[in-house]
Amino acid sequence: MALENMKAMLAHAAAGGYAVGAFNILDYSSTKAVVQAAEELAAPVIIQTSAKTVTFWGCRTLVGWVAELAGRAKAPVALHLDHCKDLNLIRDCIEAGWTSVMIDASAKPFEENLALSRQVVEMARPRNVTVEAELGAIVGVEDDLHVKEQDAHLADPDQALEFCTKVQPDCFAPAVGTAHGIYKGEPKIAYHILETVAMSTRVPLALHGGTGLSDEVFRRCIALGCAKVNISTQIKYAFINGFVGYHNAHHTQYDPLKVIKAQFDEMKKGIVENIKLFGGAGKA
Ligand code: 13P
């Protein structure tokens, strides 16, 4: 299938009470793991690329992998640029074939975030590219963006409504207490903010910081309006642990394809579990 944007996918998920898994890929193998998992489960899926990953491989290479794998798959696949502050990179990705982009101007003052996010919507919409925007600060490290806990602040519901009314994003990421990376303690999720924002804005919400959240937290957030769930750190761990684990168990064997296969299997296993848990299986 040709790549899709997130519009119909997220509308369908929000109406059906499930979420589409959005997985940050690292290379060809992790991209294939996401597409294969989605195809086997007949689930829609979002392939996400961090700005750092795009810069590392280049737009053309990345879009080539995704278009080739998605083109052969029966499941609907969107290609989304995760947290990006750089309007030039957003423009490059749109021109190269990304079907969705995230503008992350959440570190800027409200009015500036609003203006930048609107600018991206104006750039993307004529190209049929969907836009995610963020309000508040999600703690942790994603890509090279560090947000310290003392700097984190939750999205204000009144500002969220004003932001969504003026920006009209296709997907909205309010900071609700989740964090990128590994949780140090039990995350405190502001369910009341999630619920108020989902009800007032009517925009499908993105849940960031998916790695390490409990099944119960996922279910509750999805029931309250999170139609997209982001998973990144889990894939990074599977990427390294799958590789190292195989090599440690077969340390005299220097057969790279077997190591790559073990790494692939480890990444795919987690992705399959996530898609099932988010309720996406059978929704393609
Ligand atoms: P994790 O790295 O915690 O899974 O978060 C992913 C994310 O929200 C990417 O934007």
Short mmCIF file of C-alpha atoms in Angstrom, two decimals, residues 134-271:
data_model
loop_
_atom_site.label_atom_id
_atom_site.label_comp_id
_atom_site.label_asym_id
_atom_site.label_seq_id
_atom_site.Cartn_x
_atom_site.Cartn_y
_atom_site.Cartn_z
CA GLU A 134 3.01 19.83 21.46
CA LEU A 135 2.11 21.96 24.44
CA GLY A 136 3.77 21.81 27.85
CA ALA A 137 7.06 19.99 28.37
CA ILE A 138 7.51 16.24 28.33
CA VAL A 139 10.49 15.30 30.52
CA GLY A 140 13.46 13.14 29.54
CA VAL A 141 15.65 12.87 26.50
CA GLU A 142 14.30 12.37 23.02
CA ASP A 143 16.86 12.71 20.30
CA ASP A 144 19.15 15.47 21.60
CA LEU A 145 16.34 17.37 23.29
CA HIS A 146 16.79 17.27 27.05
CA VAL A 147 13.99 18.41 29.33
CA LYS A 148 14.88 18.34 33.03
CA GLU A 149 12.20 17.43 35.56
CA GLN A 150 12.28 20.85 37.15
CA ASP A 151 11.63 22.35 33.70
CA ALA A 152 8.73 20.09 32.92
CA HIS A 153 5.28 21.53 33.10
CA LEU A 154 1.97 20.03 32.26
CA ALA A 155 -0.26 21.41 29.53
CA ASP A 156 -2.84 23.92 30.71
CA PRO A 157 -6.32 22.84 29.46
CA ASP A 158 -7.44 26.40 28.59
CA GLN A 159 -4.27 27.04 26.64
CA ALA A 160 -4.65 23.62 25.00
CA LEU A 161 -8.09 24.55 23.71
CA GLU A 162 -6.89 27.92 22.41
CA PHE A 163 -3.84 26.25 20.84
CA CYS A 164 -5.87 23.58 19.04
CA THR A 165 -8.53 26.06 17.90
CA LYS A 166 -5.90 28.34 16.37
CA VAL A 167 -3.44 25.74 15.07
CA GLN A 168 -5.86 22.98 14.04
CA PRO A 169 -3.30 20.19 14.37
CA ASP A 170 -4.23 16.69 13.22
CA CYS A 171 -2.75 15.27 16.40
CA PHE A 172 -2.02 17.00 19.69
CA ALA A 173 0.58 16.10 22.33
CA PRO A 174 -0.23 17.75 25.67
CA ALA A 175 2.31 17.12 28.43
CA VAL A 176 0.42 15.03 30.99
CA GLY A 177 3.21 13.64 33.17
CA THR A 178 4.74 10.95 30.97
CA ALA A 179 8.46 11.08 30.18
CA HIS A 180 10.83 9.98 27.45
CA GLY A 181 13.37 7.34 28.44
CA ILE A 182 13.29 5.00 31.43
CA TYR A 183 10.96 5.92 34.33
CA LYS A 184 12.79 6.35 37.61
CA GLY A 185 9.65 5.97 39.71
CA GLU A 186 5.93 5.49 39.18
CA PRO A 187 4.82 8.13 36.63
CA LYS A 188 2.06 10.43 37.85
CA ILE A 189 -0.31 10.85 34.94
CA ALA A 190 -2.62 13.88 34.96
CA TYR A 191 -5.67 11.96 33.73
CA HIS A 192 -7.92 14.93 34.45
CA ILE A 193 -5.92 17.07 32.00
CA LEU A 194 -5.99 14.32 29.39
CA GLU A 195 -9.72 13.95 29.74
CA THR A 196 -10.49 17.68 29.70
CA VAL A 197 -8.23 18.32 26.71
CA ALA A 198 -9.59 15.36 24.72
CA MET A 199 -13.20 16.43 25.37
CA SER A 200 -12.71 20.12 24.66
CA THR A 201 -10.36 19.98 21.66
CA ARG A 202 -11.75 16.85 19.96
CA VAL A 203 -8.29 16.38 18.43
CA PRO A 204 -6.79 12.87 18.58
CA LEU A 205 -4.10 12.94 21.29
CA ALA A 206 -0.59 11.48 21.21
CA LEU A 207 0.78 9.78 24.30
CA HIS A 208 4.53 10.33 24.47
CA GLY A 209 6.96 8.41 26.67
CA GLY A 210 5.34 5.01 26.09
CA THR A 211 8.29 2.85 27.18
CA GLY A 212 7.78 1.52 30.71
CA LEU A 213 4.14 2.53 31.21
CA SER A 214 1.96 -0.19 32.69
CA ASP A 215 -0.81 -1.92 30.74
CA GLU A 216 -3.30 -0.19 33.02
CA VAL A 217 -1.89 3.29 32.26
CA PHE A 218 -2.02 2.58 28.52
CA ARG A 219 -5.62 1.36 28.71
CA ARG A 220 -6.73 4.37 30.72
CA CYS A 221 -5.00 6.92 28.48
CA ILE A 222 -6.34 5.29 25.33
CA ALA A 223 -9.86 5.22 26.78
CA LEU A 224 -9.54 8.95 27.51
CA GLY A 225 -8.56 9.89 23.94
CA CYS A 226 -4.97 8.95 23.16
CA ALA A 227 -5.20 7.65 19.60
CA LYS A 228 -1.43 7.49 19.04
CA VAL A 229 1.10 5.94 21.43
CA ASN A 230 4.81 6.62 20.99
CA ILE A 231 7.43 3.95 21.67
CA SER A 232 11.12 4.66 21.24
CA THR A 233 13.39 3.67 24.17
CA GLN A 234 12.06 0.10 24.18
CA ILE A 235 13.23 -0.33 20.58
CA LYS A 236 16.65 1.13 21.39
CA TYR A 237 17.04 -1.42 24.22
CA ALA A 238 15.87 -4.31 22.03
CA PHE A 239 18.27 -3.17 19.30
CA ILE A 240 21.28 -3.32 21.63
CA ASN A 241 20.19 -6.20 23.86
CA GLY A 242 19.12 -8.40 20.95
CA PHE A 243 22.54 -7.94 19.38
CA VAL A 244 24.66 -8.25 22.53
CA GLY A 245 22.57 -11.09 23.97
CA TYR A 246 23.02 -13.21 20.86
CA HIS A 247 26.71 -12.51 20.67
CA ASN A 248 27.27 -13.31 24.34
CA ALA A 249 25.46 -16.62 23.92
CA HIS A 250 27.41 -17.49 20.74
CA HIS A 251 30.64 -15.63 21.30
CA THR A 252 32.78 -17.80 19.00
CA GLN A 253 30.34 -17.47 16.12
CA TYR A 254 30.98 -14.49 13.83
CA ASP A 255 27.92 -14.69 11.62
CA PRO A 256 26.52 -11.14 11.35
CA LEU A 257 23.24 -12.16 9.73
CA LYS A 258 22.39 -14.37 12.72
CA VAL A 259 23.11 -11.47 15.06
CA ILE A 260 20.97 -9.14 12.95
CA LYS A 261 18.17 -11.73 12.94
CA ALA A 262 18.28 -12.02 16.75
CA GLN A 263 18.17 -8.23 17.03
CA PHE A 264 15.26 -8.07 14.57
CA ASP A 265 13.30 -10.73 16.49
CA GLU A 266 13.82 -8.90 19.80
CA MET A 267 12.55 -5.60 18.36
CA LYS A 268 9.59 -7.22 16.61
CA LYS A 269 8.49 -9.13 19.73
CA GLY A 270 8.02 -5.90 21.69
CA ILE A 271 6.29 -4.14 18.79
#
